[in-house]
Amino acid sequence: MENITFYNGNEMPIVGLGTFRVENNDECAASVKHAIESGYTHIDTAMIYENEDKVGQGIAEGLASTGLKRSDLFITSKLWLEDYGRQNVANAYETSLNKLGLDYLDLYLMHWPGTDEALMIDTWQGMEDLYKNDKVKNIGVSNFNVEHLEALLAQVSIKPVINQVEFHPYLLQSSLNRYLEVQNIHMESWSPLMNAQILEDETVNEVANEVGKSPAQVIIRWNIEHGVVVIPKSVTPSRIEENIDVFDFALTAEQIEKLDNLNEERRIGPDPAKYSGH
Ligand SMILES: NC(=O)c1ccc[n+]([C@@H]2O[C@H](COP(=O)([O-])OP(=O)(O)OC[C@H]3O[C@@H](n4cnc5c(N)ncnc54)[C@H](OP(=O)(O)O)[C@@H]3O)[C@@H](O)[C@H]2O)c1
């Protein structure tokens, strides 16, 4: 597994397992366990996915069956908008830890910027409190655009290590990506497979034929070639294995460009400038 390195020196595995729309049931625990057994060391969840219990169970079972230690894993969860406000962050964090059965997270993200800038900044200060008190290894944001980041960086003392945003060949996020590079903040992609829609694309399938890999593997590799952390979601054991089997091939500059050229600024998720959680 390849890692990226944050500006604070900490590392994060470049591929992880997504768990959005995975119900809090045995299938959830089984898929997390299967991922750990298949070589994943990085799992992404969120309070709002309402599955932190079963994700936690899967983590515990995966550790038990592989003999890995908690410190071998990288676990992310996210603070939901209803818990925004500096004084609410520590409680929300503890609630997530309790559900997951963990005593720390590797990464805690503000899930969305929201539409109230003062509240966004105040909430980030609560995230900084957690970090300064050594409760969490790293703090970051999700769904922040350049304007949100400019406002944040002008008013706070600790930079986010990463920004988790919608990213796939139909939504290239070039200006955001350039801004993050300059700031030395990493990018992480959510819905990298566009919820499976991008797997039907003709160009993606052409490249897949050229390299002898599946369309999903091509998209995951394309993220890696861009240095973007990628968290494909699957509850299907064979796909969980397929999605991490992406380190024995590379895309050529020409193939990367072909995929980049599919960009049409098309989102499947909400517009971060407008989304307030409803
Ligand atoms: N920060 C945010 O606001 C935000 C928003 C959305 C998502 N996320 C995170 O990003 C993760 C990934 O995004 P996502 O869950 O929306 O969608 P995704 O990973 O783009 O796509 C998941 C879909 O693709 C299918 N799939 C997975 N691997 C496949 C393969 N190898 N071949 C064919 N189909 C495959 C899955 O089916 P099966 O499961 O049935 O196998 C599922 O239907 C989430 O789970 C979550 O952790 C974050």
Tab-separated table of C-alpha atoms and ligand atoms in Angstrom:
chain	number	residue	atom	x	y	z
A	1	MET	CA	0.000	0.000	0.000
A	2	GLU	CA	1.261	3.460	-0.856
A	3	ASN	CA	0.943	6.336	1.585
A	4	ILE	CA	0.723	10.068	1.182
A	5	THR	CA	2.437	12.357	3.715
A	6	PHE	CA	0.713	15.367	5.274
A	7	TYR	CA	2.465	18.664	6.004
A	8	ASN	CA	2.624	17.608	9.689
A	9	GLY	CA	4.655	14.494	8.761
A	10	ASN	CA	1.848	11.988	9.371
A	11	GLU	CA	0.971	9.455	6.663
A	12	MET	CA	-2.304	8.180	5.182
A	13	PRO	CA	-2.858	5.127	2.940
A	14	ILE	CA	-3.792	6.338	-0.547
A	15	VAL	CA	-6.617	3.760	-0.941
A	16	GLY	CA	-9.337	3.125	1.636
A	17	LEU	CA	-12.798	1.583	1.930
A	18	GLY	CA	-15.845	3.879	1.699
A	19	THR	CA	-18.939	3.026	3.772
A	20	PHE	CA	-21.628	5.539	2.709
A	21	ARG	CA	-25.093	4.002	2.187
A	22	VAL	CA	-23.962	0.841	3.983
A	23	GLU	CA	-26.557	-0.006	6.576
A	24	ASN	CA	-25.614	-0.620	10.187
A	25	ASN	CA	-25.924	-4.403	9.863
A	26	ASP	CA	-23.847	-7.558	9.624
A	27	GLU	CA	-23.064	-6.939	5.957
A	28	CYS	CA	-21.381	-3.692	7.006
A	29	ALA	CA	-19.236	-5.416	9.637
A	30	ALA	CA	-18.430	-8.246	7.219
A	31	SER	CA	-17.339	-5.884	4.439
A	32	VAL	CA	-15.030	-3.913	6.753
A	33	LYS	CA	-13.588	-7.164	8.100
A	34	HIS	CA	-13.118	-8.525	4.577
A	35	ALA	CA	-11.382	-5.293	3.519
A	36	ILE	CA	-8.872	-5.550	6.379
A	37	GLU	CA	-8.252	-9.204	5.535
A	38	SER	CA	-7.698	-8.176	1.892
A	39	GLY	CA	-5.014	-5.609	2.749
A	40	TYR	CA	-6.969	-2.391	3.358
A	41	THR	CA	-5.623	-0.428	6.305
A	42	HIS	CA	-7.837	2.614	5.788
A	43	ILE	CA	-11.601	2.874	6.421
A	44	ASP	CA	-13.803	5.954	5.895
A	45	THR	CA	-17.072	6.461	7.772
A	46	ALA	CA	-19.106	9.366	9.195
A	47	MET	CA	-21.549	9.999	12.008
A	48	ILE	CA	-24.293	10.690	9.454
A	49	TYR	CA	-23.865	7.261	7.793
A	50	GLU	CA	-25.314	5.813	11.032
A	51	ASN	CA	-23.068	2.770	10.743
A	52	GLU	CA	-20.187	3.568	13.076
A	53	ASP	CA	-21.222	0.644	15.386
A	54	LYS	CA	-20.949	-1.970	12.675
A	55	VAL	CA	-17.896	-0.359	11.076
A	56	GLY	CA	-16.305	-0.591	14.536
A	57	GLN	CA	-17.330	-4.233	14.853
A	58	GLY	CA	-15.774	-4.957	11.442
A	59	ILE	CA	-12.563	-3.203	12.510
A	60	ALA	CA	-12.364	-5.269	15.714
A	61	GLU	CA	-13.036	-8.509	13.814
A	62	GLY	CA	-10.531	-7.610	11.083
A	63	LEU	CA	-7.845	-6.877	13.662
A	64	ALA	CA	-8.570	-10.148	15.475
A	65	SER	CA	-8.429	-12.263	12.322
A	66	THR	CA	-5.297	-10.643	10.825
A	67	GLY	CA	-3.297	-10.028	14.005
A	68	LEU	CA	-2.836	-6.387	12.977
A	69	LYS	CA	-2.737	-3.689	15.657
A	70	ARG	CA	-4.987	-0.638	15.896
A	71	SER	CA	-1.953	1.485	15.043
A	72	ASP	CA	-1.646	-0.349	11.697
A	73	LEU	CA	-5.010	1.113	10.641
A	74	PHE	CA	-6.098	4.586	9.534
A	75	ILE	CA	-9.700	5.366	10.509
A	76	THR	CA	-11.612	8.476	9.419
A	77	SER	CA	-14.958	9.782	10.648
A	78	LYS	CA	-16.735	13.090	10.165
A	79	LEU	CA	-18.467	15.735	12.242
A	80	TRP	CA	-22.023	16.390	11.057
A	81	LEU	CA	-23.515	19.890	10.629
A	82	GLU	CA	-25.925	19.485	13.558
A	83	ASP	CA	-22.932	19.222	15.862
A	84	TYR	CA	-21.238	22.391	14.590
A	85	GLY	CA	-20.082	25.015	17.092
A	86	ARG	CA	-16.786	24.909	18.999
A	87	GLN	CA	-18.365	23.701	22.244
A	88	ASN	CA	-20.083	20.717	20.555
A	89	VAL	CA	-17.118	19.186	18.755
A	90	ALA	CA	-15.535	17.250	21.642
A	91	ASN	CA	-18.856	15.568	22.556
A	92	ALA	CA	-19.613	14.602	18.970
A	93	TYR	CA	-16.102	13.191	18.641
A	94	GLU	CA	-16.495	11.116	21.816
A	95	THR	CA	-19.842	9.786	20.572
A	96	SER	CA	-18.233	8.640	17.311
A	97	LEU	CA	-15.337	7.034	19.187
A	98	ASN	CA	-17.728	5.191	21.493
A	99	LYS	CA	-19.750	3.838	18.586
A	100	LEU	CA	-16.620	2.764	16.750
A	101	GLY	CA	-15.138	1.237	19.909
A	102	LEU	CA	-11.916	3.210	19.377
A	103	ASP	CA	-9.952	5.549	21.588
A	104	TYR	CA	-8.744	7.835	18.828
A	105	LEU	CA	-9.325	8.595	15.147
A	106	ASP	CA	-6.553	9.025	12.620
A	107	LEU	CA	-8.561	11.691	10.831
A	108	TYR	CA	-11.637	13.710	11.809
A	109	LEU	CA	-13.259	15.837	9.108
A	110	MET	CA	-15.762	18.691	9.139
A	111	HIS	CA	-18.254	17.009	6.773
A	112	TRP	CA	-19.444	20.179	4.952
A	113	PRO	CA	-18.576	23.872	5.214
A	114	GLY	CA	-22.247	24.825	5.756
A	115	THR	CA	-23.594	28.230	4.772
A	116	ASP	CA	-22.618	30.218	7.893
A	117	GLU	CA	-18.984	31.301	7.706
A	118	ALA	CA	-18.721	32.367	11.361
A	119	LEU	CA	-20.040	28.960	12.464
A	120	MET	CA	-17.611	27.224	10.096
A	121	ILE	CA	-14.659	29.031	11.683
A	122	ASP	CA	-15.940	28.508	15.238
A	123	THR	CA	-16.369	24.778	14.535
A	124	TRP	CA	-12.867	24.499	13.118
A	125	GLN	CA	-11.566	25.973	16.385
A	126	GLY	CA	-13.245	23.018	18.145
A	127	MET	CA	-11.399	20.696	15.736
A	128	GLU	CA	-8.148	22.485	16.612
A	129	ASP	CA	-8.893	21.952	20.319
A	130	LEU	CA	-9.109	18.184	19.739
A	131	TYR	CA	-5.840	18.212	17.816
A	132	LYS	CA	-3.983	20.378	20.324
A	133	ASN	CA	-5.204	18.116	23.151
A	134	ASP	CA	-3.833	15.038	21.313
A	135	LYS	CA	-7.288	13.474	21.049
A	136	VAL	CA	-7.039	13.003	17.273
A	137	LYS	CA	-4.060	12.373	14.984
A	138	ASN	CA	-5.134	14.676	12.133
A	139	ILE	CA	-7.918	17.142	11.337
A	140	GLY	CA	-9.302	17.996	7.943
A	141	VAL	CA	-12.293	19.206	5.989
A	142	SER	CA	-14.672	17.879	3.376
A	143	ASN	CA	-16.539	19.613	0.573
A	144	PHE	CA	-14.680	22.902	1.012
A	145	ASN	CA	-14.238	24.971	-2.158
A	146	VAL	CA	-11.494	27.574	-2.671
A	147	GLU	CA	-13.590	30.361	-1.096
A	148	HIS	CA	-14.258	28.302	2.049
A	149	LEU	CA	-10.569	27.466	2.365
A	150	GLU	CA	-9.466	31.061	1.842
A	151	ALA	CA	-11.815	32.216	4.610
A	152	LEU	CA	-10.674	29.404	6.899
A	153	LEU	CA	-6.945	29.848	6.353
A	154	ALA	CA	-7.198	33.605	6.920
A	155	GLN	CA	-8.730	33.127	10.361
A	156	VAL	CA	-7.344	29.958	11.979
A	157	SER	CA	-3.965	28.731	13.198
A	158	ILE	CA	-3.941	25.061	12.135
A	159	LYS	CA	-4.403	24.115	8.480
A	160	PRO	CA	-6.511	21.078	7.513
A	161	VAL	CA	-4.310	18.203	6.283
A	162	ILE	CA	-6.809	17.143	3.625
A	163	ASN	CA	-10.011	18.124	1.818
A	164	GLN	CA	-12.348	15.251	0.872
A	165	VAL	CA	-14.414	16.270	-2.178
A	166	GLU	CA	-16.356	14.786	-5.054
A	167	PHE	CA	-13.792	13.894	-7.729
A	168	HIS	CA	-13.973	11.688	-10.828
A	169	PRO	CA	-13.177	12.165	-14.525
A	170	TYR	CA	-16.474	14.073	-15.061
A	171	LEU	CA	-15.570	16.504	-12.220
A	172	LEU	CA	-11.876	17.270	-12.391
A	173	GLN	CA	-11.793	20.059	-9.777
A	174	SER	CA	-8.688	21.576	-11.452
A	175	SER	CA	-8.701	24.987	-9.770
A	176	LEU	CA	-9.401	23.474	-6.341
A	177	ASN	CA	-6.648	20.910	-6.921
A	178	ARG	CA	-4.137	23.650	-7.853
A	179	TYR	CA	-5.106	25.710	-4.784
A	180	LEU	CA	-4.664	22.684	-2.488
A	181	GLU	CA	-1.265	21.920	-3.996
A	182	VAL	CA	-0.047	25.452	-3.304
A	183	GLN	CA	-1.318	25.213	0.296
A	184	ASN	CA	0.203	21.732	0.777
A	185	ILE	CA	-3.212	20.306	1.645
A	186	HIS	CA	-4.014	16.898	0.151
A	187	MET	CA	-7.099	16.056	-1.837
A	188	GLU	CA	-9.255	12.966	-1.234
A	189	SER	CA	-12.000	11.874	-3.596
A	190	TRP	CA	-15.467	10.782	-2.623
A	191	SER	CA	-17.769	8.896	-5.009
A	192	PRO	CA	-14.659	8.138	-7.083
A	193	LEU	CA	-16.673	5.633	-9.160
A	194	MET	CA	-19.525	8.162	-9.469
A	195	ASN	CA	-21.569	5.597	-7.646
A	196	ALA	CA	-20.735	3.101	-10.444
A	197	GLN	CA	-21.984	5.419	-13.257
A	198	ILE	CA	-18.480	6.209	-14.588
A	199	LEU	CA	-17.823	2.484	-15.054
A	200	GLU	CA	-20.092	2.581	-18.135
A	201	ASP	CA	-18.066	5.319	-19.846
A	202	GLU	CA	-16.639	4.329	-23.257
A	203	THR	CA	-13.226	5.962	-22.751
A	204	VAL	CA	-12.843	4.402	-19.302
A	205	ASN	CA	-13.609	1.004	-20.846
A	206	GLU	CA	-11.150	1.651	-23.695
A	207	VAL	CA	-8.354	2.380	-21.218
A	208	ALA	CA	-9.380	-0.661	-19.168
A	209	ASN	CA	-8.980	-2.848	-22.269
A	210	GLU	CA	-5.590	-1.287	-23.016
A	211	VAL	CA	-4.198	-2.024	-19.545
A	212	GLY	CA	-6.040	-5.311	-18.959
A	213	LYS	CA	-7.746	-4.090	-15.786
A	214	SER	CA	-11.381	-3.384	-14.844
A	215	PRO	CA	-12.959	0.079	-15.303
A	216	ALA	CA	-13.066	0.501	-11.486
A	217	GLN	CA	-9.355	-0.303	-11.213
A	218	VAL	CA	-8.589	2.241	-13.954
A	219	ILE	CA	-10.478	4.984	-12.104
A	220	ILE	CA	-8.849	4.127	-8.773
A	221	ARG	CA	-5.424	4.120	-10.452
A	222	TRP	CA	-6.235	7.464	-12.113
A	223	ASN	CA	-6.810	8.933	-8.619
A	224	ILE	CA	-3.473	7.523	-7.449
A	225	GLU	CA	-1.692	8.945	-10.513
A	226	HIS	CA	-3.106	12.347	-9.501
A	227	GLY	CA	-1.884	11.857	-5.907
A	228	VAL	CA	-5.494	11.889	-4.691
A	229	VAL	CA	-6.536	9.631	-1.790
A	230	VAL	CA	-9.380	7.396	-2.976
A	231	ILE	CA	-12.074	5.538	-1.000
A	232	PRO	CA	-14.201	3.338	-3.294
A	233	LYS	CA	-17.191	1.831	-1.499
A	234	SER	CA	-18.197	-1.783	-1.943
A	235	VAL	CA	-19.931	-4.416	0.131
A	236	THR	CA	-19.156	-7.120	-2.460
A	237	PRO	CA	-16.152	-9.250	-1.400
A	238	SER	CA	-14.765	-9.710	-4.943
A	239	ARG	CA	-15.023	-5.952	-5.656
A	240	ILE	CA	-13.410	-5.060	-2.324
A	241	GLU	CA	-10.442	-7.195	-3.424
A	242	GLU	CA	-10.478	-5.829	-6.987
A	243	ASN	CA	-10.466	-2.197	-5.825
A	244	ILE	CA	-7.201	-2.540	-3.916
A	245	ASP	CA	-5.464	-4.578	-6.615
A	246	VAL	CA	-4.200	-1.406	-8.293
A	247	PHE	CA	-0.501	-1.324	-7.467
A	248	ASP	CA	0.845	-3.581	-10.232
A	249	PHE	CA	0.167	-1.275	-13.185
A	250	ALA	CA	0.351	2.387	-14.147
A	251	LEU	CA	-1.455	4.637	-16.630
A	252	THR	CA	0.529	6.429	-19.319
A	253	ALA	CA	0.490	10.238	-19.517
A	254	GLU	CA	-1.674	9.839	-22.616
A	255	GLN	CA	-4.224	7.628	-20.818
A	256	ILE	CA	-4.357	10.051	-17.874
A	257	GLU	CA	-4.967	12.947	-20.277
A	258	LYS	CA	-7.696	11.010	-22.096
A	259	LEU	CA	-9.506	10.503	-18.778
A	260	ASP	CA	-8.907	14.125	-17.688
A	261	ASN	CA	-10.502	15.253	-20.945
A	262	LEU	CA	-13.805	13.634	-19.933
A	263	ASN	CA	-14.289	16.540	-17.513
A	264	GLU	CA	-17.643	18.280	-17.823
A	265	GLU	CA	-17.832	19.761	-14.300
A	266	ARG	CA	-20.668	17.323	-13.574
A	267	ARG	CA	-21.527	16.653	-9.929
A	268	ILE	CA	-23.656	13.846	-8.536
A	269	GLY	CA	-23.637	15.360	-5.035
A	270	PRO	CA	-24.798	18.744	-3.696
A	271	ASP	CA	-23.059	22.044	-4.470
A	272	PRO	CA	-20.858	22.789	-1.416
A	273	ALA	CA	-21.513	26.548	-1.747
A	274	LYS	CA	-25.232	26.001	-1.074
A	275	TYR	CA	-25.556	22.845	1.035
A	276	SER	CA	-26.717	23.271	4.615
A	277	GLY	CA	-27.541	19.639	5.392
A	278	HIS	CA	-31.104	19.408	4.079
B	1	LIG	N1	-17.527	13.609	2.347
B	1	LIG	C1	-18.653	13.426	1.707
B	1	LIG	O1	-19.525	14.319	1.644
B	1	LIG	C2	-18.912	12.117	1.023
B	1	LIG	C3	-19.995	11.995	0.133
B	1	LIG	C4	-20.177	10.774	-0.515
B	1	LIG	C5	-19.315	9.717	-0.261
B	1	LIG	N2	-18.279	9.841	0.645
B	1	LIG	C6	-17.327	8.725	0.931
B	1	LIG	O2	-16.827	8.249	-0.317
B	1	LIG	C7	-17.080	6.852	-0.404
B	1	LIG	C8	-17.246	6.411	-1.849
B	1	LIG	O3	-18.322	7.075	-2.468
B	1	LIG	P1	-19.744	6.385	-2.799
B	1	LIG	O4	-20.017	5.358	-1.784
B	1	LIG	O5	-20.729	7.478	-2.945
B	1	LIG	O6	-19.609	5.733	-4.224
B	1	LIG	P2	-18.500	5.036	-5.155
B	1	LIG	O7	-17.387	4.471	-4.351
B	1	LIG	O8	-18.198	6.004	-6.232
B	1	LIG	O9	-19.363	3.871	-5.800
B	1	LIG	C9	-19.910	2.837	-5.037
B	1	LIG	C10	-20.753	1.967	-5.962
B	1	LIG	O10	-19.919	1.319	-6.922
B	1	LIG	C11	-20.085	-0.096	-6.827
B	1	LIG	N3	-18.742	-0.698	-7.017
B	1	LIG	C12	-17.694	-0.620	-6.168
B	1	LIG	N4	-16.628	-1.255	-6.685
B	1	LIG	C13	-16.999	-1.755	-7.884
B	1	LIG	C14	-16.347	-2.518	-8.861
B	1	LIG	N5	-15.073	-2.891	-8.722
B	1	LIG	N6	-17.037	-2.874	-9.992
B	1	LIG	C15	-18.331	-2.486	-10.149
B	1	LIG	N7	-19.011	-1.755	-9.240
B	1	LIG	C16	-18.355	-1.390	-8.108
B	1	LIG	C17	-20.627	-0.363	-5.424
B	1	LIG	O11	-21.428	-1.534	-5.422
B	1	LIG	P3	-21.449	-2.650	-4.244
B	1	LIG	O12	-21.244	-1.958	-2.937
B	1	LIG	O13	-22.819	-3.221	-4.378
B	1	LIG	O14	-20.360	-3.633	-4.560
B	1	LIG	C18	-21.486	0.877	-5.220
B	1	LIG	O15	-22.749	0.740	-5.868
B	1	LIG	C19	-18.347	6.693	0.442
B	1	LIG	O16	-18.659	5.369	0.717
B	1	LIG	C20	-18.001	7.553	1.622
B	1	LIG	O17	-17.114	6.866	2.503
B	1	LIG	C21	-18.078	11.047	1.272
